[in-house]
């Protein structure tokens, strides 16, 4: 099974600085969708994928948050280059939702659902964040907020008990002063979007781990995976940290870490059973309800060492 080049420039873009991340995301989606036992149709130029399982056919278009021209990738990032926690807290409240909005609206404006082969069929967008080094490990919360137009805040009372408070977010402000609406799923034409797929794992780190797990290691490379995963304890508000040595005994899958955020206003909703091994998130009233696999990582990184 292989990924066909429907654009005719896949190899060229895969070898470029500007195109590598977007093409890697497509390869990751191809591997995950194949693992989910979808039949993939790449006969059309748009969208990126037409997938089928049972009697349901779904259109899927990939999109990424790209880098600014003045921010090239750092292949061996140091602490000085990484975004500081204090800056992250500022960015996730306005800048990052705007970045997600720009990426998603660029695809919404193309009206894929009007294509003859997508008439009266569900349609998904699949987004990944590559706008900065390690940004996919912390921008997750901004996507959720932007999609549903609400922010979850953890409140800890004096007696130590904790609860979440939901705050409606109506808009974000560009540097020009222009206001951009929050709540992507509630915007005009978005009823044609069944949901948004997202993963923090569609990176070169995932491919490194899967290769080692499949036996493609020289033996000199040692990789330790470190991250945070979903805590199924209903009273917990924080994830569980994990770490392990990556080897051939691993059980990681391509779909591990993949999320589907369902559109509450979708004209053609997505059946959860079509994606049985990923996390699903649905809005019920003002509460976002999540269904997650037993092991569901929010984010992780690889610590790589090479023996001399």
Short mmCIF file of C-alpha atoms in Angstrom, two decimals:
data_model
loop_
_atom_site.label_atom_id
_atom_site.label_comp_id
_atom_site.label_asym_id
_atom_site.label_seq_id
_atom_site.Cartn_x
_atom_site.Cartn_y
_atom_site.Cartn_z
CA UNK A 1 0.00 0.00 0.00
CA UNK A 2 1.41 3.40 -0.89
CA UNK A 3 0.48 7.08 -0.97
CA UNK A 4 -0.10 8.24 -4.53
CA UNK A 5 1.13 11.67 -5.66
CA UNK A 6 -2.03 13.37 -6.91
CA UNK A 7 -0.40 16.83 -7.15
CA UNK A 8 2.71 15.71 -9.02
CA UNK A 9 5.06 17.63 -6.71
CA UNK A 10 5.05 15.56 -3.52
CA UNK A 11 8.73 14.56 -3.60
CA UNK A 12 9.82 18.10 -4.46
CA UNK A 13 7.85 19.62 -1.58
CA UNK A 14 8.87 16.86 0.83
CA UNK A 15 12.49 17.92 0.28
CA UNK A 16 11.79 21.62 0.84
CA UNK A 17 11.83 23.59 4.09
CA UNK A 18 8.39 25.08 3.45
CA UNK A 19 6.69 21.89 2.27
CA UNK A 20 8.17 19.17 4.48
CA UNK A 21 5.81 19.52 7.46
CA UNK A 22 2.64 19.62 5.35
CA UNK A 23 3.67 16.55 3.37
CA UNK A 24 4.73 14.68 6.52
CA UNK A 25 1.27 15.39 7.95
CA UNK A 26 -0.32 13.86 4.83
CA UNK A 27 1.84 10.73 5.18
CA UNK A 28 0.85 10.48 8.85
CA UNK A 29 -2.84 10.76 7.95
CA UNK A 30 -2.42 8.13 5.22
CA UNK A 31 -0.85 5.71 7.74
CA UNK A 32 -3.50 6.41 10.39
CA UNK A 33 -6.45 6.12 8.02
CA UNK A 34 -5.08 2.88 6.58
CA UNK A 35 -4.67 1.54 10.11
CA UNK A 36 -8.30 2.51 10.81
CA UNK A 37 -9.20 0.21 7.87
CA UNK A 38 -10.51 2.89 5.54
CA UNK A 39 -10.40 2.41 1.79
CA UNK A 40 -8.52 5.42 0.42
CA UNK A 41 -9.41 7.04 -2.90
CA UNK A 42 -6.78 9.45 -4.27
CA UNK A 43 -8.17 9.77 -7.79
CA UNK A 44 -9.32 13.38 -7.32
CA UNK A 45 -7.12 16.45 -7.00
CA UNK A 46 -9.36 17.76 -4.23
CA UNK A 47 -9.72 17.05 -1.38
CA UNK A 48 -6.55 15.26 -0.24
CA UNK A 49 -8.42 12.06 0.65
CA UNK A 50 -11.73 10.41 -0.11
CA UNK A 51 -12.07 7.62 2.45
CA UNK A 52 -14.65 4.87 2.76
CA UNK A 53 -15.67 2.36 5.40
CA UNK A 54 -18.81 0.24 5.25
CA UNK A 55 -21.34 2.32 3.29
CA UNK A 56 -19.98 5.73 4.37
CA UNK A 57 -17.70 7.86 2.21
CA UNK A 58 -15.98 10.90 3.75
CA UNK A 59 -13.97 13.71 2.21
CA UNK A 60 -10.87 14.81 4.12
CA UNK A 61 -8.59 17.79 3.56
CA UNK A 62 -5.29 18.25 5.39
CA UNK A 63 -4.09 21.66 6.58
CA UNK A 64 -1.16 22.83 8.68
CA UNK A 65 -0.16 25.91 10.63
CA UNK A 66 3.03 26.94 8.85
CA UNK A 67 6.03 28.92 9.97
CA UNK A 68 6.60 32.61 9.49
CA UNK A 69 9.42 33.36 7.03
CA UNK A 70 11.53 34.93 9.79
CA UNK A 71 11.28 31.80 11.97
CA UNK A 72 13.10 28.90 10.28
CA UNK A 73 13.14 25.50 12.02
CA UNK A 74 15.83 24.78 14.59
CA UNK A 75 17.07 21.25 14.11
CA UNK A 76 18.92 21.13 17.43
CA UNK A 77 16.86 23.54 19.57
CA UNK A 78 18.25 24.74 22.88
CA UNK A 79 16.40 26.16 25.86
CA UNK A 80 16.91 29.73 24.66
CA UNK A 81 15.05 28.97 21.42
CA UNK A 82 12.07 27.27 23.07
CA UNK A 83 8.94 29.27 23.87
CA UNK A 84 8.86 30.14 27.58
CA UNK A 85 5.85 29.02 29.66
CA UNK A 86 4.93 32.64 30.40
CA UNK A 87 4.88 33.41 26.67
CA UNK A 88 2.83 30.29 25.96
CA UNK A 89 0.14 31.47 28.39
CA UNK A 90 -0.08 34.73 26.46
CA UNK A 91 0.02 33.17 23.00
CA UNK A 92 -2.72 30.57 23.58
CA UNK A 93 -5.26 33.28 24.46
CA UNK A 94 -5.13 35.20 21.19
CA UNK A 95 -2.27 34.58 18.75
CA UNK A 96 -2.63 30.80 18.44
CA UNK A 97 -6.44 30.75 18.00
CA UNK A 98 -5.95 33.30 15.21
CA UNK A 99 -3.42 31.01 13.54
CA UNK A 100 -5.83 28.07 13.70
CA UNK A 101 -8.60 30.31 12.40
CA UNK A 102 -6.56 31.44 9.42
CA UNK A 103 -5.63 27.86 8.48
CA UNK A 104 -9.15 26.45 8.85
CA UNK A 105 -10.89 29.35 7.12
CA UNK A 106 -8.52 29.07 4.16
CA UNK A 107 -9.94 25.59 3.60
CA UNK A 108 -13.53 26.52 4.44
CA UNK A 109 -13.50 29.18 1.71
CA UNK A 110 -12.78 26.53 -0.93
CA UNK A 111 -16.22 24.92 -0.38
CA UNK A 112 -15.07 21.36 -1.01
CA UNK A 113 -18.54 20.04 -0.23
CA UNK A 114 -19.77 21.52 -3.53
CA UNK A 115 -17.54 19.17 -5.56
CA UNK A 116 -19.59 16.55 -7.45
CA UNK A 117 -17.87 13.62 -5.69
CA UNK A 118 -18.58 15.15 -2.24
CA UNK A 119 -22.26 15.95 -2.68
CA UNK A 120 -24.28 14.95 0.41
CA UNK A 121 -21.25 13.34 2.08
CA UNK A 122 -19.52 14.08 5.40
CA UNK A 123 -16.40 16.22 5.19
CA UNK A 124 -13.50 16.54 7.63
CA UNK A 125 -10.60 18.93 8.05
CA UNK A 126 -7.39 17.53 9.56
CA UNK A 127 -5.14 20.17 11.13
CA UNK A 128 -1.66 20.05 12.63
CA UNK A 129 0.48 22.81 14.14
CA UNK A 130 4.02 23.32 12.84
CA UNK A 131 4.27 27.10 13.29
CA UNK A 132 7.17 26.90 15.77
CA UNK A 133 9.56 24.42 17.38
CA UNK A 134 7.54 22.07 19.62
CA UNK A 135 4.43 24.25 19.20
CA UNK A 136 2.26 21.19 18.58
CA UNK A 137 2.96 20.09 22.16
CA UNK A 138 1.24 23.12 23.73
CA UNK A 139 -1.17 24.77 21.26
CA UNK A 140 -3.85 22.06 21.61
CA UNK A 141 -5.96 24.08 24.05
CA UNK A 142 -6.25 26.99 21.60
CA UNK A 143 -7.74 24.78 18.90
CA UNK A 144 -10.42 23.44 21.25
CA UNK A 145 -11.28 26.96 22.37
CA UNK A 146 -11.45 28.29 18.82
CA UNK A 147 -13.62 25.46 17.52
CA UNK A 148 -16.29 25.71 20.22
CA UNK A 149 -15.97 29.36 21.27
CA UNK A 150 -15.46 28.66 24.94
CA UNK A 151 -12.58 28.45 27.40
CA UNK A 152 -12.29 26.00 30.28
CA UNK A 153 -10.59 27.46 33.34
CA UNK A 154 -9.47 25.38 36.32
CA UNK A 155 -10.54 26.94 39.62
CA UNK A 156 -9.01 25.76 42.90
CA UNK A 157 -10.93 26.78 46.04
CA UNK A 158 -9.43 27.55 49.45
CA UNK A 159 -10.18 24.05 50.73
CA UNK A 160 -8.16 22.53 47.87
CA UNK A 161 -11.12 21.28 45.84
CA UNK A 162 -11.07 22.00 42.13
CA UNK A 163 -13.61 22.50 39.37
CA UNK A 164 -13.74 23.88 35.84
CA UNK A 165 -15.47 27.10 34.88
CA UNK A 166 -16.64 27.67 31.31
CA UNK A 167 -16.16 31.11 29.78
CA UNK A 168 -17.64 32.11 26.43
CA UNK A 169 -15.08 33.57 24.03
CA UNK A 170 -16.63 35.74 21.33
CA UNK A 171 -13.62 37.00 19.37
CA UNK A 172 -9.87 37.46 19.03
CA UNK A 173 -8.03 40.59 17.97
CA UNK A 174 -5.46 40.82 15.19
CA UNK A 175 -2.45 43.18 15.47
CA UNK A 176 -4.33 45.49 13.06
CA UNK A 177 -7.20 45.74 15.54
CA UNK A 178 -9.55 43.66 13.40
CA UNK A 179 -11.75 41.26 15.34
CA UNK A 180 -12.08 37.61 14.33
CA UNK A 181 -14.98 35.53 15.64
CA UNK A 182 -14.38 32.58 17.91
CA UNK A 183 -16.48 29.41 17.56
CA UNK A 184 -15.51 28.03 14.15
CA UNK A 185 -18.26 25.41 14.23
CA UNK A 186 -20.89 28.15 14.57
CA UNK A 187 -19.75 30.19 11.57
CA UNK A 188 -21.69 30.30 8.25
CA UNK A 189 -20.96 27.32 5.96
CA UNK A 190 -19.37 25.36 8.82
CA UNK A 191 -22.41 23.11 8.99
CA UNK A 192 -20.77 21.43 5.99
CA UNK A 193 -17.80 20.41 8.16
CA UNK A 194 -18.43 17.19 10.08
CA UNK A 195 -15.51 17.75 12.43
CA UNK A 196 -11.82 18.48 12.78
CA UNK A 197 -9.11 15.84 13.19
CA UNK A 198 -6.05 16.86 15.19
CA UNK A 199 -2.93 15.22 16.57
CA UNK A 200 0.23 16.40 18.26
CA UNK A 201 1.92 13.20 17.08
CA UNK A 202 2.09 13.59 13.30
CA UNK A 203 5.76 14.51 13.44
CA UNK A 204 9.15 13.00 12.63
CA UNK A 205 9.30 11.78 16.25
CA UNK A 206 6.36 9.43 15.60
CA UNK A 207 8.05 8.03 12.49
CA UNK A 208 11.27 7.49 14.45
CA UNK A 209 9.46 5.52 17.15
CA UNK A 210 7.41 3.46 14.72
CA UNK A 211 10.56 2.61 12.77
CA UNK A 212 12.41 1.43 15.88
CA UNK A 213 9.33 -0.50 17.00
CA UNK A 214 9.26 -2.25 13.60
CA UNK A 215 12.91 -3.27 13.92
CA UNK A 216 14.52 -0.57 11.76
CA UNK A 217 17.15 0.48 14.28
CA UNK A 218 20.92 0.34 13.99
CA UNK A 219 21.14 -0.65 17.63
CA UNK A 220 23.28 2.37 18.45
CA UNK A 221 20.35 4.76 18.73
CA UNK A 222 18.45 4.83 22.01
CA UNK A 223 15.17 6.76 22.18
CA UNK A 224 13.20 7.53 25.31
CA UNK A 225 9.67 8.85 24.86
CA UNK A 226 8.50 11.37 27.49
CA UNK A 227 5.04 12.96 27.64
CA UNK A 228 1.65 13.42 29.26
CA UNK A 229 -1.41 11.24 28.77
CA UNK A 230 -5.11 11.37 29.52
CA UNK A 231 -6.13 10.47 33.10
CA UNK A 232 -9.36 8.45 33.12
CA UNK A 233 -10.00 9.30 36.78
CA UNK A 234 -13.15 11.45 36.60
CA UNK A 235 -12.00 13.60 39.55
CA UNK A 236 -8.61 14.43 38.01
CA UNK A 237 -7.90 17.71 36.22
CA UNK A 238 -4.28 17.01 35.32
CA UNK A 239 -2.70 14.50 32.93
CA UNK A 240 -0.44 11.61 33.92
CA UNK A 241 3.22 11.86 32.95
CA UNK A 242 4.85 8.86 31.28
CA UNK A 243 8.21 7.77 29.91
CA UNK A 244 9.55 4.60 28.35
CA UNK A 245 12.39 3.26 26.22
CA UNK A 246 11.28 2.78 22.63
CA UNK A 247 12.03 -0.73 21.37
CA UNK A 248 10.54 -3.61 19.38
CA UNK A 249 8.27 -4.55 22.28
CA UNK A 250 6.32 -1.30 21.95
CA UNK A 251 2.61 -1.17 21.16
CA UNK A 252 2.27 2.36 19.78
CA UNK A 253 -0.05 2.71 16.79
CA UNK A 254 -0.21 5.35 14.07
CA UNK A 255 -3.60 6.49 15.35
CA UNK A 256 -2.44 6.87 18.94
CA UNK A 257 -2.89 10.52 19.94
CA UNK A 258 -5.41 11.30 17.19
CA UNK A 259 -8.48 13.37 18.15
CA UNK A 260 -11.76 14.05 16.37
CA UNK A 261 -13.62 17.18 17.44
CA UNK A 262 -17.22 16.76 16.32
CA UNK A 263 -19.19 19.68 14.92
CA UNK A 264 -22.44 20.06 16.92
CA UNK A 265 -24.06 21.74 13.90
CA UNK A 266 -22.88 19.31 11.22
CA UNK A 267 -25.26 18.62 8.36
CA UNK A 268 -23.64 15.20 8.00
CA UNK A 269 -22.28 14.13 11.43
CA UNK A 270 -19.43 11.64 11.74
CA UNK A 271 -20.22 8.26 13.30
CA UNK A 272 -17.76 7.60 16.14
CA UNK A 273 -17.70 3.91 15.24
CA UNK A 274 -15.88 4.73 12.01
CA UNK A 275 -12.85 5.77 14.10
CA UNK A 276 -12.97 3.25 16.96
CA UNK A 277 -9.46 3.67 18.40
CA UNK A 278 -9.05 7.45 18.57
CA UNK A 279 -10.30 10.09 21.01
CA UNK A 280 -13.65 11.76 20.32
CA UNK A 281 -14.88 15.09 21.68
CA UNK A 282 -18.48 16.28 21.51
CA UNK A 283 -20.25 19.36 22.86
CA UNK A 284 -23.21 18.64 25.15
CA UNK A 285 -24.81 21.91 26.18
CA UNK A 286 -21.81 23.94 27.35
CA UNK A 287 -19.80 20.88 28.37
CA UNK A 288 -17.27 19.17 26.12
CA UNK A 289 -17.53 15.41 26.61
CA UNK A 290 -14.50 13.27 25.72
CA UNK A 291 -14.11 9.57 24.96
CA UNK A 292 -10.47 8.51 24.99
CA UNK A 293 -8.64 5.20 24.47
CA UNK A 294 -6.97 3.59 27.49
CA UNK A 295 -3.64 5.18 26.56
CA UNK A 296 -4.13 8.58 24.94
CA UNK A 297 -1.15 10.97 24.88
CA UNK A 298 -1.75 14.71 24.81
CA UNK A 299 1.83 15.34 23.75
CA UNK A 300 5.27 13.77 23.90
CA UNK A 301 8.85 14.26 22.78
CA UNK A 302 11.73 11.93 21.98
CA UNK A 303 15.01 12.04 23.87
CA UNK A 304 17.57 10.67 21.40
CA UNK A 305 21.03 9.34 22.19
CA UNK A 306 23.61 7.71 19.93
CA UNK A 307 26.20 5.30 21.33
CA UNK A 308 29.76 5.82 20.10
#
